[in-house]
PDB file of C-alpha atoms in Angstrom:
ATOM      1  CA  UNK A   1     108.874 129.105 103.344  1.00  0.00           C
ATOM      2  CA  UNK A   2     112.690 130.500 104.120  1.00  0.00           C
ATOM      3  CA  UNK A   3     114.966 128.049 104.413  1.00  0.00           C
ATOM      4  CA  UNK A   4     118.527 128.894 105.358  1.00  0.00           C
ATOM      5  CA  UNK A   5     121.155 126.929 102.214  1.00  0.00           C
ATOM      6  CA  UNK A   6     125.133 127.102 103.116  1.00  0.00           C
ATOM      7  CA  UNK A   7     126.943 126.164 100.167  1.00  0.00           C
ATOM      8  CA  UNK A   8     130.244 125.987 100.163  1.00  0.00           C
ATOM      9  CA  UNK A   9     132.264 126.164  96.777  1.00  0.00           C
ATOM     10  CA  UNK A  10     135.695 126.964  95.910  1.00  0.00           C
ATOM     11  CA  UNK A  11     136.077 130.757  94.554  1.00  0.00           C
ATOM     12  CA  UNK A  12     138.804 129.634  92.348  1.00  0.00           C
ATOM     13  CA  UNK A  13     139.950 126.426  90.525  1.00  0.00           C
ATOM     14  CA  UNK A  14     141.752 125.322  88.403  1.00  0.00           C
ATOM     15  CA  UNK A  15     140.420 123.741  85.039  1.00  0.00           C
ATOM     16  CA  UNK A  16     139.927 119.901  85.492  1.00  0.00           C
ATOM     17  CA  UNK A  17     140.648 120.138  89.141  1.00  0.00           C
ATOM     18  CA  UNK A  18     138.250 117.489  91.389  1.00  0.00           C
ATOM     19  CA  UNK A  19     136.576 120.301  93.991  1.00  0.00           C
ATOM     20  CA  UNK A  20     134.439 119.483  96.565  1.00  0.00           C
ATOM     21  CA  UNK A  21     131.024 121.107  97.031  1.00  0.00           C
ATOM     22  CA  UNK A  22     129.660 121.293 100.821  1.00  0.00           C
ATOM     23  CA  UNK A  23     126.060 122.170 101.340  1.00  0.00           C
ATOM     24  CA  UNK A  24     124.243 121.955 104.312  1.00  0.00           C
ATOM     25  CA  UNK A  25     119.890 123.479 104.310  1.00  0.00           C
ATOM     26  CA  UNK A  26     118.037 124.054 107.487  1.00  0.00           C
ATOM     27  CA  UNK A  27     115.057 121.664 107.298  1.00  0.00           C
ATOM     28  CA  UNK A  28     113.489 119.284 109.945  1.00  0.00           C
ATOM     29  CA  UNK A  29     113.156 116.101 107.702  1.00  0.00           C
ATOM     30  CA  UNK A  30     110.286 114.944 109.900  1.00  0.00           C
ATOM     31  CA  UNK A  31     109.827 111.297 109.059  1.00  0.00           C
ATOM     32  CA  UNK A  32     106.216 110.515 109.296  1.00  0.00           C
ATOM     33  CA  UNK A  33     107.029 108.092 111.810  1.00  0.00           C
ATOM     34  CA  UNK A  34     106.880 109.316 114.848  1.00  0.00           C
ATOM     35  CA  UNK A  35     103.963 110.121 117.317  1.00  0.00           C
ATOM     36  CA  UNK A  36     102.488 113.510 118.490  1.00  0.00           C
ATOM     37  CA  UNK A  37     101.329 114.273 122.319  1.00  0.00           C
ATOM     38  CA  UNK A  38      98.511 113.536 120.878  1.00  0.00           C
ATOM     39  CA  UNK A  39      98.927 110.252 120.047  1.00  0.00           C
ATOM     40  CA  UNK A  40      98.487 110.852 116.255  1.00  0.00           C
ATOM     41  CA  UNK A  41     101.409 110.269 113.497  1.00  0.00           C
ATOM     42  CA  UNK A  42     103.463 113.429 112.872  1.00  0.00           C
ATOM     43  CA  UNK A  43     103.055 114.020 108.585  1.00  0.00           C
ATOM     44  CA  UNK A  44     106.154 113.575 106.738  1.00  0.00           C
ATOM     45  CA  UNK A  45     107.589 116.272 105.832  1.00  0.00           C
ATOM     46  CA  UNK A  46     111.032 115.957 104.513  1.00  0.00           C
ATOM     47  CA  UNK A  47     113.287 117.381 101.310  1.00  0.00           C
ATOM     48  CA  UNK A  48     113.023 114.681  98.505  1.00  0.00           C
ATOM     49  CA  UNK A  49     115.158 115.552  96.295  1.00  0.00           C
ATOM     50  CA  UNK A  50     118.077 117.553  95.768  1.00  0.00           C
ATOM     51  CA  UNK A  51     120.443 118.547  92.432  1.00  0.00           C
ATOM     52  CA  UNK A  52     122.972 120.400  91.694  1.00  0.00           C
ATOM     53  CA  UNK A  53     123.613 122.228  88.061  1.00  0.00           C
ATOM     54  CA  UNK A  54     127.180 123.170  86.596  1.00  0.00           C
ATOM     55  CA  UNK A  55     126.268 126.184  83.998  1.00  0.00           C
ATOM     56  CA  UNK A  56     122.878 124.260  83.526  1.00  0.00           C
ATOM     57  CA  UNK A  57     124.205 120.678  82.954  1.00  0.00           C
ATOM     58  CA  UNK A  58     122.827 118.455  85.885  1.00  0.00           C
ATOM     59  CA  UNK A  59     125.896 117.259  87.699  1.00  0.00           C
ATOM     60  CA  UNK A  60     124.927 115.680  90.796  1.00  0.00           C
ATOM     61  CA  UNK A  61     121.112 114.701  92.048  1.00  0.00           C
ATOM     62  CA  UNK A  62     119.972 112.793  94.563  1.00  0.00           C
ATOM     63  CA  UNK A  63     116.684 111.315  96.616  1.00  0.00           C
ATOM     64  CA  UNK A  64     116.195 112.238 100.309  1.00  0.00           C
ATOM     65  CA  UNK A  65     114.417 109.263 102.434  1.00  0.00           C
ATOM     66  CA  UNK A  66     112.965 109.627 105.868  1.00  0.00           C
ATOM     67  CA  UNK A  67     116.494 108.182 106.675  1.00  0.00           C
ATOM     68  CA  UNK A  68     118.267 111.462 105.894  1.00  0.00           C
ATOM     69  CA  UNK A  69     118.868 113.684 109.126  1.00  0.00           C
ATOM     70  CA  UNK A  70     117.326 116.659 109.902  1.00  0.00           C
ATOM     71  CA  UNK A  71     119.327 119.636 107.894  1.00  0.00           C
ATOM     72  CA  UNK A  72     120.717 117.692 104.899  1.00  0.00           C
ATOM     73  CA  UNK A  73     123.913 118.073 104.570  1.00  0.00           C
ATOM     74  CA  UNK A  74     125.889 116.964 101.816  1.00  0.00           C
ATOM     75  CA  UNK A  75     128.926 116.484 100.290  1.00  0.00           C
ATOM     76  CA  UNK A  76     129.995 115.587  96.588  1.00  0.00           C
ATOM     77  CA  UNK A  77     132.775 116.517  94.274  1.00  0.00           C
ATOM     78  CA  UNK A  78     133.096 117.705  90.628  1.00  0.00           C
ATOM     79  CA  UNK A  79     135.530 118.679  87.966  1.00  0.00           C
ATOM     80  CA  UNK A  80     135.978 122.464  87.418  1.00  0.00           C
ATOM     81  CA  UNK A  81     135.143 122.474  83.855  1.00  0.00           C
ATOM     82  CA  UNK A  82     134.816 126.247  83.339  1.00  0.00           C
ATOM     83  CA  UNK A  83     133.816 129.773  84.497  1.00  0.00           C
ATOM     84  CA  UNK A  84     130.101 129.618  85.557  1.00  0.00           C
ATOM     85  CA  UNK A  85     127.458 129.381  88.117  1.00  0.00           C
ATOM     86  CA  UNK A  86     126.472 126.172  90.097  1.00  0.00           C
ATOM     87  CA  UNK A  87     122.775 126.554  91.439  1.00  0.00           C
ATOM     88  CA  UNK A  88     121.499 123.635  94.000  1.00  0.00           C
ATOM     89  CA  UNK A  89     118.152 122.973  94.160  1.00  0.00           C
ATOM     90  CA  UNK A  90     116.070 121.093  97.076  1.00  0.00           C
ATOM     91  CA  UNK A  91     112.306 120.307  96.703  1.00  0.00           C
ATOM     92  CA  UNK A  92     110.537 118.611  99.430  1.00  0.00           C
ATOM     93  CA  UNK A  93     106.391 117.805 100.301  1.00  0.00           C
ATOM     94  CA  UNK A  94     104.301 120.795 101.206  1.00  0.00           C
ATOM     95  CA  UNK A  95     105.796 122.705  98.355  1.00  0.00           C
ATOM     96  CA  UNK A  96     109.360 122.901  99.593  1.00  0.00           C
ATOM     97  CA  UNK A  97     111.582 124.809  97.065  1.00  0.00           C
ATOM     98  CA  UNK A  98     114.495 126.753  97.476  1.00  0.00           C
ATOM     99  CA  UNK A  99     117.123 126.931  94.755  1.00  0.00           C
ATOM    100  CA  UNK A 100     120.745 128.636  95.305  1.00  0.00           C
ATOM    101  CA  UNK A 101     123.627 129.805  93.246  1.00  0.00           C
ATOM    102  CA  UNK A 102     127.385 129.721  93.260  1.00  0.00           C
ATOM    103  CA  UNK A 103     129.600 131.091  91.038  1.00  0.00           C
ATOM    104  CA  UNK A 104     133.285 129.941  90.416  1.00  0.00           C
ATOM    105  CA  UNK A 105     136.300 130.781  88.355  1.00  0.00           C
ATOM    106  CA  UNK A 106     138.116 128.344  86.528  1.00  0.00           C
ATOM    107  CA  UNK A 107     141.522 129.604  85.451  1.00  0.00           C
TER     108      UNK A 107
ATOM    109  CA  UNK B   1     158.047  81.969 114.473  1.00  0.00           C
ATOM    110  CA  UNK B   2     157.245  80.430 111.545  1.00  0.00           C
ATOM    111  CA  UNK B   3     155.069  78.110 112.698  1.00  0.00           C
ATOM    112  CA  UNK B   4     152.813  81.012 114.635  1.00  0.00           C
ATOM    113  CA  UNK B   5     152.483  83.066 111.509  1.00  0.00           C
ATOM    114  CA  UNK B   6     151.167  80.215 109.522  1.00  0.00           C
ATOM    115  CA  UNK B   7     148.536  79.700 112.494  1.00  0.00           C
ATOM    116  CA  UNK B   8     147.748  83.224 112.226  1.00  0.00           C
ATOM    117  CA  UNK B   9     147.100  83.320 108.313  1.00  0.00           C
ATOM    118  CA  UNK B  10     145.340  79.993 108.169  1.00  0.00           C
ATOM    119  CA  UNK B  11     143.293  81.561 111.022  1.00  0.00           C
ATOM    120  CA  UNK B  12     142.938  84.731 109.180  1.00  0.00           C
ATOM    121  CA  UNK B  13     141.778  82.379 105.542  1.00  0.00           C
ATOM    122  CA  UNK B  14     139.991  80.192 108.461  1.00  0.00           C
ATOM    123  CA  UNK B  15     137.736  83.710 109.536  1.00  0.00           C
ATOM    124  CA  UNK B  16     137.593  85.140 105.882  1.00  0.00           C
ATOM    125  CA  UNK B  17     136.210  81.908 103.918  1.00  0.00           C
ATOM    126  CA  UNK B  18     134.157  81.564 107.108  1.00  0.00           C
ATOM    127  CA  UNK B  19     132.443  84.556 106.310  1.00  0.00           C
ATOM    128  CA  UNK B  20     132.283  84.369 102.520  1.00  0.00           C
ATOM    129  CA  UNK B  21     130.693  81.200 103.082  1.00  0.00           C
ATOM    130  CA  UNK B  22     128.166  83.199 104.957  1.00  0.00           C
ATOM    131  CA  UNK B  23     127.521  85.400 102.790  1.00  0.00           C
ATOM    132  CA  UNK B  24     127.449  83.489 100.056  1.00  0.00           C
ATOM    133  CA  UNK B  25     124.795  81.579 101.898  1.00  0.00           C
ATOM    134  CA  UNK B  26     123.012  84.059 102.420  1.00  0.00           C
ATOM    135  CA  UNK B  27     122.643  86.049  99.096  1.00  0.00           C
ATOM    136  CA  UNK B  28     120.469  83.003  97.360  1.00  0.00           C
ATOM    137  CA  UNK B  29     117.939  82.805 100.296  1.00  0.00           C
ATOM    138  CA  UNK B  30     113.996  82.387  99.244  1.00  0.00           C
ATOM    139  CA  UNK B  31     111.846  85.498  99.286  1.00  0.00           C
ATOM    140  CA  UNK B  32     110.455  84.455 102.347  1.00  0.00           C
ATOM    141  CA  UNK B  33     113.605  84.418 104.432  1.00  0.00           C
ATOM    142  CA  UNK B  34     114.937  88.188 103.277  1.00  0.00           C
ATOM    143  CA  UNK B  35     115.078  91.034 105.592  1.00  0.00           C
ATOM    144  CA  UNK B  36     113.418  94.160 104.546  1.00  0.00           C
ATOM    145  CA  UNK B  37     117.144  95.216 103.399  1.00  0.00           C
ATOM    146  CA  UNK B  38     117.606  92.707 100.508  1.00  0.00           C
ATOM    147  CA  UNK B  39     113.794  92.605  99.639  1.00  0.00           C
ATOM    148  CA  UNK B  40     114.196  96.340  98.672  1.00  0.00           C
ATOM    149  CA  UNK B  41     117.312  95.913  97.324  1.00  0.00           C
ATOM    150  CA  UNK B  42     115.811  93.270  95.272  1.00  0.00           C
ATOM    151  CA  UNK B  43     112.983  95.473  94.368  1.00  0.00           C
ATOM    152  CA  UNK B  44     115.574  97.875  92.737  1.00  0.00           C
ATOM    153  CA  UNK B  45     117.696  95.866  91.229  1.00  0.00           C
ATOM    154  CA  UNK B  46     115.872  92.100  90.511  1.00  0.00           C
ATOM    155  CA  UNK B  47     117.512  88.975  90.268  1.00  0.00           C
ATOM    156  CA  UNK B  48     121.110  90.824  88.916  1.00  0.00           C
ATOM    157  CA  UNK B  49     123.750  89.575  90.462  1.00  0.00           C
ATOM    158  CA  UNK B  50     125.326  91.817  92.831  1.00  0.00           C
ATOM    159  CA  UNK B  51     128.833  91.378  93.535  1.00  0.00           C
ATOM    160  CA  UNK B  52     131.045  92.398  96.877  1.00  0.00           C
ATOM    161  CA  UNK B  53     133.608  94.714  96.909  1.00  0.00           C
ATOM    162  CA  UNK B  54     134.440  98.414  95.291  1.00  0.00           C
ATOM    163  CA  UNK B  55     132.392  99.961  97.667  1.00  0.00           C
ATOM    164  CA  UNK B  56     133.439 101.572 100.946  1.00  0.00           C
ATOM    165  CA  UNK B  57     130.547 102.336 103.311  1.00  0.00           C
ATOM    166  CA  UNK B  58     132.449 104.859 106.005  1.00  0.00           C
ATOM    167  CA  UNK B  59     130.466 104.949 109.271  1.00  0.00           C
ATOM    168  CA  UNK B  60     131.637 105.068 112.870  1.00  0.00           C
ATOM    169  CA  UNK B  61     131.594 101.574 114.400  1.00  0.00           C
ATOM    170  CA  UNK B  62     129.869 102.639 117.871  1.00  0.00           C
ATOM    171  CA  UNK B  63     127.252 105.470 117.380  1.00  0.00           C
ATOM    172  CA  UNK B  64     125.849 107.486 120.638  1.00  0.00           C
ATOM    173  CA  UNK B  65     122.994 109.531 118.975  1.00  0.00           C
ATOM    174  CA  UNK B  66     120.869 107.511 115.927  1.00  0.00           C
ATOM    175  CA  UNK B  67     119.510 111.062 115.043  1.00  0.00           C
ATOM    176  CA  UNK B  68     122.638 112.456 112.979  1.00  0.00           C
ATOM    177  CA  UNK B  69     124.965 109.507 111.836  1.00  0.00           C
ATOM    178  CA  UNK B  70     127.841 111.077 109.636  1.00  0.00           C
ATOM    179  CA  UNK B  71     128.364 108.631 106.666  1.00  0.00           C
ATOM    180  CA  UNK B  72     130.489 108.270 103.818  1.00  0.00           C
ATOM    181  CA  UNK B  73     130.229 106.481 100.400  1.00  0.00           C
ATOM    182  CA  UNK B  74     133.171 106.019  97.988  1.00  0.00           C
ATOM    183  CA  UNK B  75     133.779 104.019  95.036  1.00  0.00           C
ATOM    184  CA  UNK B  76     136.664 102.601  93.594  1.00  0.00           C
ATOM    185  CA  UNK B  77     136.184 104.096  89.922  1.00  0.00           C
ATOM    186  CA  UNK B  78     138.679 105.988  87.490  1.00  0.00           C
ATOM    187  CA  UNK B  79     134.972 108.065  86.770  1.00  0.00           C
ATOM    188  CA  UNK B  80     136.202 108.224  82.552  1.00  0.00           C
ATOM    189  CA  UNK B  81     133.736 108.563  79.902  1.00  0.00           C
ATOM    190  CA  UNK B  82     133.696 104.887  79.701  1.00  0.00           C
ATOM    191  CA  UNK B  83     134.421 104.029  83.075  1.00  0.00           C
ATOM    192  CA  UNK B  84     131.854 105.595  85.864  1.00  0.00           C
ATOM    193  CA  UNK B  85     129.720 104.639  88.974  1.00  0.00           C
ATOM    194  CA  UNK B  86     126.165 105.956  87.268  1.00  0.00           C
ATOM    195  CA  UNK B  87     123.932 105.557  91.075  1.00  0.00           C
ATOM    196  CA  UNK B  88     124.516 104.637  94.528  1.00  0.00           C
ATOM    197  CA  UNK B  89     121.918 103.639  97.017  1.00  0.00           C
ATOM    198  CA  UNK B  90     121.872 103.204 100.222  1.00  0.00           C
ATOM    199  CA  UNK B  91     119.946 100.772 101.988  1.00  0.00           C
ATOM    200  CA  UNK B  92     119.273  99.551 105.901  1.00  0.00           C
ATOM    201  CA  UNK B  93     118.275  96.722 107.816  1.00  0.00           C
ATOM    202  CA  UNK B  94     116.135  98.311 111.014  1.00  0.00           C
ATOM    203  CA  UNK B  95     114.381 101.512 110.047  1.00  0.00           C
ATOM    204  CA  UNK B  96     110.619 102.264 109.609  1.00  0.00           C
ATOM    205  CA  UNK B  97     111.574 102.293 105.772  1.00  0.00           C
ATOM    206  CA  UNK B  98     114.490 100.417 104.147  1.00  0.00           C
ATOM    207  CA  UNK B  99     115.672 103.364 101.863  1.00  0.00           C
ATOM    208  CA  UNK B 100     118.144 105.886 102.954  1.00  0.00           C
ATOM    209  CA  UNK B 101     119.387 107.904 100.023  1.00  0.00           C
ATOM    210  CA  UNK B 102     119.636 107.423  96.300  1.00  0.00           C
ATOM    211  CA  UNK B 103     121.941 109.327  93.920  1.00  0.00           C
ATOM    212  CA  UNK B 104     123.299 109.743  90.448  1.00  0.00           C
ATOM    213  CA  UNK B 105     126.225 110.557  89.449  1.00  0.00           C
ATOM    214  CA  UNK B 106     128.580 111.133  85.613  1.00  0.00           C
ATOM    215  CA  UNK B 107     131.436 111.170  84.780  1.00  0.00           C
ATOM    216  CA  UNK B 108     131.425 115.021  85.711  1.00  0.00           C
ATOM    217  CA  UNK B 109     131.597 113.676  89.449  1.00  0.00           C
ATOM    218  CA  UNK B 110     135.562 113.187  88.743  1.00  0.00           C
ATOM    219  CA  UNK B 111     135.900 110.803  91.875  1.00  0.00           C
ATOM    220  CA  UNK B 112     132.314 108.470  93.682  1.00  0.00           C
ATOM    221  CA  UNK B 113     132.673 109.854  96.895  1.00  0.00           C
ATOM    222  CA  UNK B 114     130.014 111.627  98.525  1.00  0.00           C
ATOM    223  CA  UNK B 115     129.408 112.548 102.415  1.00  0.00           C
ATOM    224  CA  UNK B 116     125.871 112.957 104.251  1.00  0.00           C
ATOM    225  CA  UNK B 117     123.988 112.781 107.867  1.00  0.00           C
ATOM    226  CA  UNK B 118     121.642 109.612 108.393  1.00  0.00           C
ATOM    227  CA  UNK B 119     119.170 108.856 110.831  1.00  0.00           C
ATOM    228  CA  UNK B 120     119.639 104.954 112.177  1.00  0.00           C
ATOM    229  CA  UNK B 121     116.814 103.669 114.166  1.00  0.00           C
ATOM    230  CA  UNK B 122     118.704 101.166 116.527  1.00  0.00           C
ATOM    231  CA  UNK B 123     121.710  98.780 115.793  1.00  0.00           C
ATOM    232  CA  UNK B 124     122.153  97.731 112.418  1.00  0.00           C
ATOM    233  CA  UNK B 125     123.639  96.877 109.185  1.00  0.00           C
ATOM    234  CA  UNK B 126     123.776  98.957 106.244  1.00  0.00           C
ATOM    235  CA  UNK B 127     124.234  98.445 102.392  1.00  0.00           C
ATOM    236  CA  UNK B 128     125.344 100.993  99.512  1.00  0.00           C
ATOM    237  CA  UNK B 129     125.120  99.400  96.068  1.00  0.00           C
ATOM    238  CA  UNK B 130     126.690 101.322  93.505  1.00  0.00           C
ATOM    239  CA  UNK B 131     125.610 100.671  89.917  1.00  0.00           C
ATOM    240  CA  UNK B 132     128.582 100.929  87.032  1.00  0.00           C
ATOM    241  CA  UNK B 133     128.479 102.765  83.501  1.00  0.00           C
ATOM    242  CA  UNK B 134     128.821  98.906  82.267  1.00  0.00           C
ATOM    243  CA  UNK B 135     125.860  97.601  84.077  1.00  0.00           C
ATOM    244  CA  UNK B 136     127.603  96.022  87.036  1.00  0.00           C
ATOM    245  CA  UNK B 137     126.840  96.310  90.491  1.00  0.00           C
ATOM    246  CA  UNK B 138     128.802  96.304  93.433  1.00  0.00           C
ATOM    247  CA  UNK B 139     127.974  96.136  96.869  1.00  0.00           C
ATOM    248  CA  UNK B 140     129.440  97.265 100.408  1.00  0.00           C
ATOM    249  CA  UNK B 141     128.473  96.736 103.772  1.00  0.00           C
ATOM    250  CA  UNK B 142     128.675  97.830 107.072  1.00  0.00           C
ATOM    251  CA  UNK B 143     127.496  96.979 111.023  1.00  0.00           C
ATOM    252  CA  UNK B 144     126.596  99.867 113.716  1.00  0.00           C
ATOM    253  CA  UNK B 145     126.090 100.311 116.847  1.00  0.00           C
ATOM    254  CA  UNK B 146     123.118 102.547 117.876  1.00  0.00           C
ATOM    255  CA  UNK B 147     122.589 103.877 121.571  1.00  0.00           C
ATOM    256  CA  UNK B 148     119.959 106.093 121.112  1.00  0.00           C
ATOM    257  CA  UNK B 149     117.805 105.242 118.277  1.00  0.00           C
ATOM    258  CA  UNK B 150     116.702 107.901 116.012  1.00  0.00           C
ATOM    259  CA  UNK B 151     113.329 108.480 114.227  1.00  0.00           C
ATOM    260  CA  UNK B 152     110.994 106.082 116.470  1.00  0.00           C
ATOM    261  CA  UNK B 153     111.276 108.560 119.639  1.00  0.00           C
ATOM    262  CA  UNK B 154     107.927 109.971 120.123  1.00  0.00           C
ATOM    263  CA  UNK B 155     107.551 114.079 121.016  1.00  0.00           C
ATOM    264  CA  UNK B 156     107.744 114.803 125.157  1.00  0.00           C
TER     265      UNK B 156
END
């Protein structure tokens, strides 16, 4: 399954700096409440979780509900700590996966 | 001039113990009176006592489409080693299922705030309780109003 992930990170920051992470994945988050033409329930299908890693230490993670829209989109904030990759990860049913990376420098 | 600004601020107290009357009233209710709201939020959290304030549930007032509802959750926390909002959730009053998103968060976060899309399934009240390094919980709240509601529309 492709799934399109924007991530949006700041190239540069400076060290202990609060920077805000933007992410945004193209998924339909169907609920599993709503009807078909015909006239059976649609299966859920949604994203259930998502994470986010700073240079492998779990900074941010969360749990998706039927409540989320369609194309998560999400926005947190961390503290540059150091040079390194941040890699965001979404699983959902039906296998979902998709994991991303992001690399800043931390001056 | 006097006079009218102490009607106003007894009016304000009047309006403000009015409604921490309410919900003080309303937070000790039996099982059988909850909404599905506070009987999930009791199913997270039990019988701890959940206290008002800290948390700032940002949504627009008047919503047109239930489908994609921007929200925004901060809390009031100097996020220190010792000092840090540890979860949020989210809960609602009106949708098929009362959960709307859960998180976790360290003191890594540097500041509780954190921004997302909701679906709301007609006009509402919603509840993000976030849960403290220390234990404590803290609770916000906020009404909308839905036009179109999201999630129950069946396909054309």
């Amino acid at each position: 399954m492709t799934a399109r992930a924007l991530i949006n990170v700041p190239r540069k920051a400076k060290r202990g700096d609060v920077i805000e992470i933007k992410t945004l994945i193209s998924h339909v988050m169907e609920s599993g409440f709503r009807t078909g033409t015909n006239g059976k329930t649609i299966p859920r299908d949604i994203i259930t979780s998502f994470a986010c890693t700073y240079n492998g230490e779990e900074i941010f993670a969360t749990q998706f509900y039927p409540a989320v829209a369609a194309n998560p989109f999400v926005t947190f904030y961390t503290i540059a700590t150091d040079n390194g990759t941040l890699a965001f990860t979404w699983i959902g049913d039906n296998g979902f996966e998709v994991t991303q990376e992001a690399k800043i420098v931390v001056e | 001039m006097d006079a009218m600004a102490r009607l106003l601020i007894t009016r304000r107290e009047a309006v403000l113990a009015g409604a921490a009357a309410l919900s003080a009233s309303a937070l000790p209710a039996p099982a059988a009176a909850l909404g599905q709201m506070d009987t999930a939020i009791r199913n997270v959290f039990g019988e701890a006592t959940i206290r008002a304030g800290k948390v700032t549930l940002d949504l627009p007032p008047l919503v047109e489409n239930g489908n994609t509802v921007p929200m925004t959750v901060s809390v009031e926390s100097p996020m220190t080693k010792d000092n840090y909002v540890k979860a949020i959730h989210v809960f609602n009053d009106k949708n098929p299922q009362p959960n709307v998103i859960s998180l976790k968060l360290s003191p890594r976060a540097g500041k509780a705030v954190i921004a997302t899309r909701i679906r709301l399934a007609g006009t509402q009240k919603l509840t993000a309780i976030a849960e403290m390094s220390d234990g404590t919980l803290w609770s916000g709240t906020e009404e909308v109003v839905v036009t179109l509601a999201a999630c129950l529309e069946d396909l054309p």
